[in-house]
Coordinates of C-alpha atoms in Angstrom, one line a residue:
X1 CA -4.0 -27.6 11.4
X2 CA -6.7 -25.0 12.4
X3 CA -5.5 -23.7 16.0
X4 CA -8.7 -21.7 17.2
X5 CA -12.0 -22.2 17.1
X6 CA -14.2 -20.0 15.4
X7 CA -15.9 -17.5 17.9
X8 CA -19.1 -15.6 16.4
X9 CA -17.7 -14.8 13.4
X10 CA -19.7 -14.8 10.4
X11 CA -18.5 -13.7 7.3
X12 CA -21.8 -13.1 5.1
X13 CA -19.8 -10.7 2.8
X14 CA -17.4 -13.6 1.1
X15 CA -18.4 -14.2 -2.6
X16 CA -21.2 -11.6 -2.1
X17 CA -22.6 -11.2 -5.7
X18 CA -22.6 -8.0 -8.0
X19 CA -25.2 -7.2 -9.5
X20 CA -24.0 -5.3 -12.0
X21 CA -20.7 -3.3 -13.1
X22 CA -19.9 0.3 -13.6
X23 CA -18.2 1.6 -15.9
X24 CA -16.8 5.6 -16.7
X25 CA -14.4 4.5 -19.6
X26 CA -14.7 3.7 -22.9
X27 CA -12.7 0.9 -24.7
X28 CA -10.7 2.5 -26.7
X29 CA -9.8 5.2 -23.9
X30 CA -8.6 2.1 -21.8
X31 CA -6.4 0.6 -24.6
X32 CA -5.0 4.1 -25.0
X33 CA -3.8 4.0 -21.0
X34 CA -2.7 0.7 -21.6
X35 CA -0.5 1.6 -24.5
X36 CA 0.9 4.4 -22.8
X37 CA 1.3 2.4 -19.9
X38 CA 3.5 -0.1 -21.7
X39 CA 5.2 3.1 -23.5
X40 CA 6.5 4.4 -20.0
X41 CA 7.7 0.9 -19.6
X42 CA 9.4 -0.1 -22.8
X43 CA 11.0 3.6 -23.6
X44 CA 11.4 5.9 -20.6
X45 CA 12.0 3.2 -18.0
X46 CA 12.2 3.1 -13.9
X47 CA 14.6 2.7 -11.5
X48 CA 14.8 -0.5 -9.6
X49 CA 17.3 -0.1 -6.3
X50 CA 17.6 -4.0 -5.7
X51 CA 20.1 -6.7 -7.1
X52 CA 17.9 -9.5 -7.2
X53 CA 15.4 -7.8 -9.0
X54 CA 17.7 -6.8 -11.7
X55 CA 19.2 -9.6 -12.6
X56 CA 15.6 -11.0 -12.8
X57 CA 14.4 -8.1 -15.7
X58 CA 18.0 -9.2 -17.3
X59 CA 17.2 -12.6 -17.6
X60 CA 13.8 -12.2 -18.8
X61 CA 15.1 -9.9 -21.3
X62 CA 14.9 -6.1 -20.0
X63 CA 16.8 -3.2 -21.3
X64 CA 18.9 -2.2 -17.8
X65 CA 21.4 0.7 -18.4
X66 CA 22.9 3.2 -16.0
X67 CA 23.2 0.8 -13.7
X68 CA 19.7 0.6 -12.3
X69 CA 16.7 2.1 -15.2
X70 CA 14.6 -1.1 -16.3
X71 CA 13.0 -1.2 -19.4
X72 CA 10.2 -3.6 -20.2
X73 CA 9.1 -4.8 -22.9
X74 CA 5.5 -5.2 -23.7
X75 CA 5.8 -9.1 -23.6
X76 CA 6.8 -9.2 -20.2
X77 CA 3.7 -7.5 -19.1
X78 CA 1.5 -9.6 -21.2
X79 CA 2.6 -12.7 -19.9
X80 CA 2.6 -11.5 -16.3
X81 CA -1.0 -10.1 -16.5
X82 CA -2.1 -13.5 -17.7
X83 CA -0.1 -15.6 -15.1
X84 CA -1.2 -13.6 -12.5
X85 CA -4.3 -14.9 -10.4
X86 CA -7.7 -13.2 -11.6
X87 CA -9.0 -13.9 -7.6
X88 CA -7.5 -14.6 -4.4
X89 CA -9.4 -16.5 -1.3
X90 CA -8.3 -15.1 2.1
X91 CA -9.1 -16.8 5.2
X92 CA -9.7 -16.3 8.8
X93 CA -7.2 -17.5 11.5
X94 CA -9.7 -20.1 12.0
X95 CA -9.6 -21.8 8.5
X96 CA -13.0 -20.2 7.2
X97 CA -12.9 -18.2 4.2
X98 CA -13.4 -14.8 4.4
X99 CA -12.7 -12.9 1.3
X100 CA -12.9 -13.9 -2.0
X101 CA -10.9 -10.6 -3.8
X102 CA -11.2 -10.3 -7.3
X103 CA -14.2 -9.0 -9.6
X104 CA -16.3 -6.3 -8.2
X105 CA -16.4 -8.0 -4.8
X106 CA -15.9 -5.3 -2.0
X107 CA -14.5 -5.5 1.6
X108 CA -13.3 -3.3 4.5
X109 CA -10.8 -2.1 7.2
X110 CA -9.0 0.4 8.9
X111 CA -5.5 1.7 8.1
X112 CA -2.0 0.8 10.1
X113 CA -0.4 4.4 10.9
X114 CA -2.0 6.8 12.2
X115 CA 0.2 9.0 14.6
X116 CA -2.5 10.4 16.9
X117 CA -6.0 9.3 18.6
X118 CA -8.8 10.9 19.4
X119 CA -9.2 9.1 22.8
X120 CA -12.1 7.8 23.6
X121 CA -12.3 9.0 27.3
X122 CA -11.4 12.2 27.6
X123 CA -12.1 13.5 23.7
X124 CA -8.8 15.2 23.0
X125 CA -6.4 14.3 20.7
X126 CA -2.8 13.0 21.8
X127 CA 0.2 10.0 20.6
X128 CA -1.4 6.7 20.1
X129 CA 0.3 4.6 22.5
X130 CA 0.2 0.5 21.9
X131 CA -3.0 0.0 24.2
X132 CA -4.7 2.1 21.3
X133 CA -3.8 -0.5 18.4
X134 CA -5.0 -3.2 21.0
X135 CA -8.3 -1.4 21.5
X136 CA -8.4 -0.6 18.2
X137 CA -7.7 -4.1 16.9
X138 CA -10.6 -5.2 19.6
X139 CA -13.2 -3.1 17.6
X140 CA -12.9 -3.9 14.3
X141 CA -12.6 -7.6 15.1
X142 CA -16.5 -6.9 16.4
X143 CA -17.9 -4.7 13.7
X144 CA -19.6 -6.9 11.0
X145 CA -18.5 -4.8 8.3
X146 CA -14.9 -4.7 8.8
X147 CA -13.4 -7.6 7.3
X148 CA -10.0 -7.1 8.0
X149 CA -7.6 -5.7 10.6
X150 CA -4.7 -3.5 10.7
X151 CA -2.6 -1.8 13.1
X152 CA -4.6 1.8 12.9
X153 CA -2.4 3.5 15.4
X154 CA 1.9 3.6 15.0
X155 CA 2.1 3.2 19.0
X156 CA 4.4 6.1 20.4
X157 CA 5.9 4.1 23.4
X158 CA 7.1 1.4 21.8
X159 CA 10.9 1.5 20.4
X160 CA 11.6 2.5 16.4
X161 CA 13.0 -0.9 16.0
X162 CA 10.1 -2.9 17.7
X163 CA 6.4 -1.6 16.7
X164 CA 6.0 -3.4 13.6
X165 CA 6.4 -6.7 15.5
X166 CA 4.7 -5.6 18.5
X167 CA 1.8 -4.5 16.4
X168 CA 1.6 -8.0 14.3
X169 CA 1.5 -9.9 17.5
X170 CA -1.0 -7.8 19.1
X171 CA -3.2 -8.0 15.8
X172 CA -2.5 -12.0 15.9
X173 CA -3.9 -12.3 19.4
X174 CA -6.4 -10.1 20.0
X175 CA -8.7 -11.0 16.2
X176 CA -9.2 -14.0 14.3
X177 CA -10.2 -12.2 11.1
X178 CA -7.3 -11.9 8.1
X179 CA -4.7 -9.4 8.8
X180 CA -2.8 -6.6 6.5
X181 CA 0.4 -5.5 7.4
X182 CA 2.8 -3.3 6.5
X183 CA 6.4 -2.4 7.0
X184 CA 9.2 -0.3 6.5
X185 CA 12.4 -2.3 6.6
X186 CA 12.8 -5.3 4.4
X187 CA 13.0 -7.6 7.4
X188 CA 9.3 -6.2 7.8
X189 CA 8.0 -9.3 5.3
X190 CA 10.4 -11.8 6.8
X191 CA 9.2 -11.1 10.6
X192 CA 5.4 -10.7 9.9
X193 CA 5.6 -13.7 8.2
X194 CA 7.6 -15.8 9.9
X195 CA 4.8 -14.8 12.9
X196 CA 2.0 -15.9 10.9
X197 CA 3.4 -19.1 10.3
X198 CA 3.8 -20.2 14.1
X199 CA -0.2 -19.4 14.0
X200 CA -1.0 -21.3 11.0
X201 CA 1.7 -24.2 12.0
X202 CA 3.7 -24.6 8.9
X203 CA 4.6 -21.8 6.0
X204 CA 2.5 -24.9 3.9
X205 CA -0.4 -24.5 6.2
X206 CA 0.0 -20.1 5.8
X207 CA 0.1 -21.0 2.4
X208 CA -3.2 -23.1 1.8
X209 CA -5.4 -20.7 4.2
X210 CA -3.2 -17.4 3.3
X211 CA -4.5 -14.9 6.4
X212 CA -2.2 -12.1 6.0
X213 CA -1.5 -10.0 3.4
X214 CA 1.7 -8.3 2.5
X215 CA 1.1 -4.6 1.9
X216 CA 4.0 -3.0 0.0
X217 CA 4.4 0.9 -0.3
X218 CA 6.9 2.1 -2.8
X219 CA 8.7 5.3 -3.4
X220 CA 7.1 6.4 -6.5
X221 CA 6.4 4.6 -10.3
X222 CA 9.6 5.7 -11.4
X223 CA 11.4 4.9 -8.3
X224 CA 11.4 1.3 -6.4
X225 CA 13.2 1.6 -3.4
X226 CA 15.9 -1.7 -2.0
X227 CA 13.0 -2.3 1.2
X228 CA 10.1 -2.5 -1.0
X229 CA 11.0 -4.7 -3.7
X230 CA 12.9 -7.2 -1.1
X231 CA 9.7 -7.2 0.5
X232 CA 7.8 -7.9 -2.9
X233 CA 10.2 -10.5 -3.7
X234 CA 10.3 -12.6 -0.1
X235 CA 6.4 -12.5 -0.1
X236 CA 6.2 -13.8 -3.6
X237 CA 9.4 -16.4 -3.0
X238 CA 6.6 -18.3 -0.7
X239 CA 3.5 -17.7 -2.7
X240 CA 2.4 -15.1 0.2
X241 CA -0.5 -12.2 -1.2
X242 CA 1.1 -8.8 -1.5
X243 CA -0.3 -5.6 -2.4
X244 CA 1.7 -3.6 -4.4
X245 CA 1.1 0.7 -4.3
X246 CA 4.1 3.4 -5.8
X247 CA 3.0 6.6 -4.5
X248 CA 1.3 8.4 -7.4
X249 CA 0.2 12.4 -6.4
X250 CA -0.6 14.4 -8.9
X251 CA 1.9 17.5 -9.8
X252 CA 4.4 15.9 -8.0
X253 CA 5.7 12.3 -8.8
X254 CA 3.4 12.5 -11.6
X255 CA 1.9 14.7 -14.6
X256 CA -1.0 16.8 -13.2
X257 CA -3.6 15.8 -15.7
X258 CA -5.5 12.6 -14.8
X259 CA -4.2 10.5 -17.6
X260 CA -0.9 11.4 -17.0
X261 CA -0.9 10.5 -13.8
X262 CA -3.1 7.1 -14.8
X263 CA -0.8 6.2 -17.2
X264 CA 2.4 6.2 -15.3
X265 CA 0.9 4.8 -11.8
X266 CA -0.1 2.0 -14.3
X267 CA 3.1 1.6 -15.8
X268 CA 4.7 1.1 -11.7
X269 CA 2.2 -1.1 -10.8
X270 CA 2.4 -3.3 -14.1
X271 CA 6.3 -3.5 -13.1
X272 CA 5.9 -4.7 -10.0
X273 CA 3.3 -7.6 -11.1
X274 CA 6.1 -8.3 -13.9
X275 CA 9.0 -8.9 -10.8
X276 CA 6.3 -10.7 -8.5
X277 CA 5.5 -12.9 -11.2
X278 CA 9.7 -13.3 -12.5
X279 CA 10.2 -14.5 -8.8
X280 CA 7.2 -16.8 -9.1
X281 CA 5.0 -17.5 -11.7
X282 CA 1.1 -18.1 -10.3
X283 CA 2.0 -15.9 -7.1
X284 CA -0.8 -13.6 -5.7
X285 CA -0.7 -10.1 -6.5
X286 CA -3.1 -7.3 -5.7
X287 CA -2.8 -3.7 -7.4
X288 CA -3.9 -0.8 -6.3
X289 CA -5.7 2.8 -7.9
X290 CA -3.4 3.5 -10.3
X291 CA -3.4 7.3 -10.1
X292 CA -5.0 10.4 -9.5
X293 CA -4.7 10.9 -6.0
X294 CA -4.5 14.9 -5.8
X295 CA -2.0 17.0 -3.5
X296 CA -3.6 20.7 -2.2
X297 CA -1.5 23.0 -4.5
X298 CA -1.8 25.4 -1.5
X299 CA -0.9 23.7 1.6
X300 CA 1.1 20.4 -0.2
X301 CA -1.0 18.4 2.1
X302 CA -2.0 14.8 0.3
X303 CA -5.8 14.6 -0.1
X304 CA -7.7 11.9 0.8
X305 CA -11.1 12.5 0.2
X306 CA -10.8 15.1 -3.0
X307 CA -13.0 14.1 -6.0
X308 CA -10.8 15.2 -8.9
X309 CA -9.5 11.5 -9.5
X310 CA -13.3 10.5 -10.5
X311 CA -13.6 6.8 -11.0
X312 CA -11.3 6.4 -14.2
X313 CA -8.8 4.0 -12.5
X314 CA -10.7 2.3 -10.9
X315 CA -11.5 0.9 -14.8
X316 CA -8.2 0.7 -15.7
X317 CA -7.4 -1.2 -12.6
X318 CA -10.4 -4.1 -13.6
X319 CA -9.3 -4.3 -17.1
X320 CA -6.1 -6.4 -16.2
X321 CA -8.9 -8.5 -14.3
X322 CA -6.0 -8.7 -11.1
X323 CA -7.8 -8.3 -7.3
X324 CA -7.7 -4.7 -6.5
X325 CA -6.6 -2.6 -3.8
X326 CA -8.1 0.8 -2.4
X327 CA -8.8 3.3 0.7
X328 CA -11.8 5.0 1.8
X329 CA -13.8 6.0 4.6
X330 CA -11.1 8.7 5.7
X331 CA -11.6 12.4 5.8
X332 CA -9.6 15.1 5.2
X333 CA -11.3 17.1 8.7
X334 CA -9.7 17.1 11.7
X335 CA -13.0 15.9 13.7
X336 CA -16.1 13.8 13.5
X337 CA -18.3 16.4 12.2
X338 CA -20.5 16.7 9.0
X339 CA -17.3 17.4 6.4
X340 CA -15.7 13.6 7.9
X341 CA -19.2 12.2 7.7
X342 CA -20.0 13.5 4.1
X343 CA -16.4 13.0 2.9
X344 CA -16.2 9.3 4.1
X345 CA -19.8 8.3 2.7
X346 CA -18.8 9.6 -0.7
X347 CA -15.6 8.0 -0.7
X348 CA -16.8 4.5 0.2
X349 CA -20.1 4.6 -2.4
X350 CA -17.6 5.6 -5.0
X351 CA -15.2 2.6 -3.8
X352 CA -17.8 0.1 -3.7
X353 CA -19.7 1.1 -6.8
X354 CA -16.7 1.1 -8.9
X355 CA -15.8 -2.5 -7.3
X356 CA -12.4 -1.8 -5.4
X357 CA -11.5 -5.4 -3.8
X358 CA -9.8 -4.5 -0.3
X359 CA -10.8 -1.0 0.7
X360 CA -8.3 0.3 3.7
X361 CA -8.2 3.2 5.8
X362 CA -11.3 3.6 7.0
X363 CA -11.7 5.7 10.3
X364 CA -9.3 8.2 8.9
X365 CA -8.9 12.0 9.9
X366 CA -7.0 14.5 9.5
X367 CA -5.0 13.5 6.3
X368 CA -4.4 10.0 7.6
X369 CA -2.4 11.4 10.4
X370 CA -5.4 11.1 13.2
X371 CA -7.5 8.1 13.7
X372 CA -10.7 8.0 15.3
X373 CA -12.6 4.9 17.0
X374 CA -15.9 6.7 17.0
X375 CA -15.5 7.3 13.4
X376 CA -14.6 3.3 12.2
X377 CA -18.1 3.0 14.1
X378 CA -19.7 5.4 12.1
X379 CA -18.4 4.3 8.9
X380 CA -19.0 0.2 9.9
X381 CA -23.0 1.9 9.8
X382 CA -22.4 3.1 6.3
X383 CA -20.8 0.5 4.7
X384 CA -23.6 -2.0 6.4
X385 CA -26.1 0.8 4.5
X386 CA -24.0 0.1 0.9
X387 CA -24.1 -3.5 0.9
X388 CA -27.7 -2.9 1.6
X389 CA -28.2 -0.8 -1.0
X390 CA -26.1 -2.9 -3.7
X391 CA -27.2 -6.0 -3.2
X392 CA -29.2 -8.4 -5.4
X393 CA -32.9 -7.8 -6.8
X394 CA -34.8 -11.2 -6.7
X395 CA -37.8 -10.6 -9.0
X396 CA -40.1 -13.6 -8.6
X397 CA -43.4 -14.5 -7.6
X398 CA -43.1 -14.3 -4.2
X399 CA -41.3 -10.8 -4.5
X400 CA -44.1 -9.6 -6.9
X401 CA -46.8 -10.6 -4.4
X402 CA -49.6 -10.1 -7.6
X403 CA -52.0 -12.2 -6.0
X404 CA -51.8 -10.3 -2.8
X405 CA -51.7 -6.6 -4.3
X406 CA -54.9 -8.2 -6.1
X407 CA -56.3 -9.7 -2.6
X408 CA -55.5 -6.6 -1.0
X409 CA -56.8 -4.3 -3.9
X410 CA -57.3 -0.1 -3.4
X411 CA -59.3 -0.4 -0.3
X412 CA -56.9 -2.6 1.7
X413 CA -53.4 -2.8 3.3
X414 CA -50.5 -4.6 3.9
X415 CA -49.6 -3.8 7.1
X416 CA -51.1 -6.9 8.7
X417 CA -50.2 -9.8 6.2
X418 CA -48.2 -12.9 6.7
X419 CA -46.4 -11.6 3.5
X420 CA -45.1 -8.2 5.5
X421 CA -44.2 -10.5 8.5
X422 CA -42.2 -13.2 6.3
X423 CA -40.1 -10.4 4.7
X424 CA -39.9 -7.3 6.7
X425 CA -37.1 -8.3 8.6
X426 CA -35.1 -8.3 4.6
X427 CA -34.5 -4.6 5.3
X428 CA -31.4 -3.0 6.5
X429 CA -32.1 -1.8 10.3
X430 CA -29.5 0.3 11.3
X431 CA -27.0 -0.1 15.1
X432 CA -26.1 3.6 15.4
X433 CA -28.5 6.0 13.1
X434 CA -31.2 7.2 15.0
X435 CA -34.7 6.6 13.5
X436 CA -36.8 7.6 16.4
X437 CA -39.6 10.4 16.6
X438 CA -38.2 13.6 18.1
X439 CA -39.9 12.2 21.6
X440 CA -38.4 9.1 21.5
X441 CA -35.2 10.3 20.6
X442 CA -34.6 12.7 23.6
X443 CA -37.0 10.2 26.0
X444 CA -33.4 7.9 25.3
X445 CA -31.1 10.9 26.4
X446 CA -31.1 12.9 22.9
X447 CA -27.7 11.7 22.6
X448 CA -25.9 12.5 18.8
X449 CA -24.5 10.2 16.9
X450 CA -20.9 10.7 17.6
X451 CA -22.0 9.7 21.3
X452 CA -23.7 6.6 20.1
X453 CA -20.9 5.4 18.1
X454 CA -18.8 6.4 21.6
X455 CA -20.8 4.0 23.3
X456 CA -20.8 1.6 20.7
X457 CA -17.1 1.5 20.6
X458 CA -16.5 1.3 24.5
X459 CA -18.9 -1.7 24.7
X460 CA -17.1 -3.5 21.7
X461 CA -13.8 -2.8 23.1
X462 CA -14.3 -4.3 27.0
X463 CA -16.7 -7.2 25.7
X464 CA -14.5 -8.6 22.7
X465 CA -11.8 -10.7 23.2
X466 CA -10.7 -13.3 20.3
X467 CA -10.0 -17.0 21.5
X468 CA -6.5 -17.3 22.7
X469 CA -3.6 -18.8 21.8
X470 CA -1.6 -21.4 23.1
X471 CA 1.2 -20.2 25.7
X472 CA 3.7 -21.8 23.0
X473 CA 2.4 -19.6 19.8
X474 CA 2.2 -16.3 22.3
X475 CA 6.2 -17.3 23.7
X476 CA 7.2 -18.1 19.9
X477 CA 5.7 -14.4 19.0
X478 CA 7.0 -12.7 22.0
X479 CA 10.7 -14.4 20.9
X480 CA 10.3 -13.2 17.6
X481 CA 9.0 -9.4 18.7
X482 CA 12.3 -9.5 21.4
X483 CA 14.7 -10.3 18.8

């Protein structure tokens, strides 16, 4: 049973179509990964810090010795790759369907931990307290190009014990579009859930329109910590999406080189989908990148935006055909200036032209420890100028115009044509670029763009509010976040 209505939310993104698909590997180079993948797997093994899990591998017929190292053999991950699902339909809190991940289908949102905020007042940068995640939560829920919500901000005044909570509810009442959350404890899964399903009405009703999705960090490839796997296992126990991502950086919990690090994220990832699947055959499963995410060998700060990974696994992540996971739109700077804007527009072309699924962490700074609201505005205004840009040709005869360009001929033009005033509107027009004359520009107060998108934000922010819910659902969350 649907509880809200829908406000004014249209998502014109789900099912968008592909034209075509991009490729930077060669066939054989990807069944070389593969094998090596499935080497890791079968011969060196990793380490899996759960019970349950265990005596799952064991029954399926793993290798476990020393208590805890899982080998697996190639058949496992053959049959898990095909039982997985090749695309997963995510809905709104209001029963429409919003995503449709899988393929080379891309869509957006912000990330769920940033520690600090550029506040949008005053300019400086302080703790994010838990009115920022509601503010932020209010933006994205009214930028087109956002198509799902997370927590942005970890909220400084709220206890250690409580945030995760506080933030789901707060993401639950103030957007209707699909939710990904994360979580540190292995309660984390059973809370958020258990939260979504006094939305939907029923764990059967969460279950046929699935709104949230279960975002699961783990230690590294070789290591998959008690919390994570719990939380792997719960989500998949009740058919429940879940995004599965070992931490992968280069020179550190994996080989410097490209392929090494390729091949072993792989092989972590592929174990995971082999436990989600053990647990429950059929249940959704998203992977993400599988490696080359790159660590400055001079500071040891993790890089967001560096381009040493290239696009490699992104084609190792489609060739298992399994709905992807990314991030982009963040920055490595520490402001909104020309490296954040340059950074982030790379980063998302390269994410949307290689076909990355669910693409998190945009408005980013700082090595993912700063968010910015001005910046998710900016980077809404290039991801609407991408799905511009990659959209569909239609060649027909209305699009070739030949008897016009004939009517027309060298001494005419077009300006004036009922053809220019049927399609003109087709092109992208942008909300915060400026495309004025140098007149114009300062006649509307010569304002830059990281004013605009200040603006922008503000207005979104004090005008948005998502239809409510019932005083039951709020008390049931508010029970659940007291606990």
């Amino acid at each position: 049973m649907v509880r809200r209505k829908a406000k004014v939310q249209k998502y014109e993104h789900f099912g968008q179509y592909r034209p075509f698909e991009f490729r930077s590997l060669s066939d054989n180079q990807l069944s070389l990964l593969h094998d090596a993948s499935l080497e890791i797997m079968a011969r060196t093994g990793m380490r899996f810090y759960e019970h349950e899990a265990l005596d799952l591998f064991k029954k399926a017929g793993a290798d476990i010795s020393e208590g805890n190292l899982v080998r697996i053999p190639a058949h496992l991950v053959e049959w898990a790759v095909r039982s997985a699902p090749k695309n997963i339909t995510i809905f709104d809190q209001t029963g429409q369907r919003a995503m449709a991940l899988g393929g080379y289908r891309s869509y957006f949102g912000p990330g769920s931990d940033c520690s600090y905020i550029y506040d949008l007042d005053t300019g400086e940068r302080r703790k994010a307290i838990l009115d920022d995640v509601v503010r932020a939560v209010r933006l994205v829920d009214g930028l087109p190009n956002l198509d799902f919500v997370m927590s942005q901000y970890l909220p400084s005044d709220v206890p250690e014990d409580q945030y995760e909570r506080r933030q789901m509810a707060i993401m639950l009442q103030e957007s209707t579009k699909p939710i990904v959350f994360v979580g540190m404890e292995a309660s984390s899964t059973v809370y958020a859930l258990e939260m979504a399903e006094a939305v939907a009405g029923s764990l059967e009703q969460l279950r046929r329109y699935p709104f949230v999705v279960n975002y699961v960090n783990v230690v590294s490839a070789f290591k998959h910590n008690e919390e994570s796997v719990k939380r792997l296992l719960y989500a998949a126990e009740r058919n429940m999406p879940t995004i599965y991502a070992p931490s992968k950086a280069r020179g550190t919990m994996a080989p410097i080189t490209i392929a090494g690090a390729l091949a072993l994220g792989n092989a972590g990832q592929l174990a995971g989908l082999v436990l989600s699947q053990l647990k429950r055959e059929g249940s959704p499963f998203l992977r993400s990148k599988p490696g080359g995410e790159g660590i400055d060998m001079r500071s040891m700060v993790s890089l967001y935006a560096a381009p040493d990974g290239g696009p490699f696994g992104w084609d190792l992540a489609h060739y298992y055909g399994i709905p992807t996971f990314g991030a982009a739109g963040a920055s490595d700077a520490k402001v909104l200036d020309a490296q954040a804007a340059g950074e982030a527009a790379l980063c998302l072309f390269d994410e949307m032209l290689c076909g990355a699924n669910l693409i998190h962490d945009v408005g980013y700074l700082d090595c993912a420890t700063t968010g910015s609201m001005e910046f998710l505005c900016f980077c809404n205004e290039v991801i609407g100028w991408l799905r511009q840009y990659f959209r569909k040709l239609e060649v027909s005869e209305e699009t070739l115009a030949l008897d016009l360009i004939h009517e027309i001929g060298p001494d005419g033009h077009f300006v004036d044509t009922k053809h220019t005033l049927q399609h003109f509107r087709e092109d992208w027009v942008p909300t915060l670029f400026d495309r004025h004359d140098y007149r114009r520009w300062a006649a509307h107060g010569a304002t830059t763009l990281q004013r605009r998108a200040n603006l922008k934000a503000r207005e979104i922010i004090e005008s948005r509010r998502a239809e409510p819910l019932s005083e039951d659902i709020v008390q049931t969350l508010e029970e659940i976040v007291s606990r």
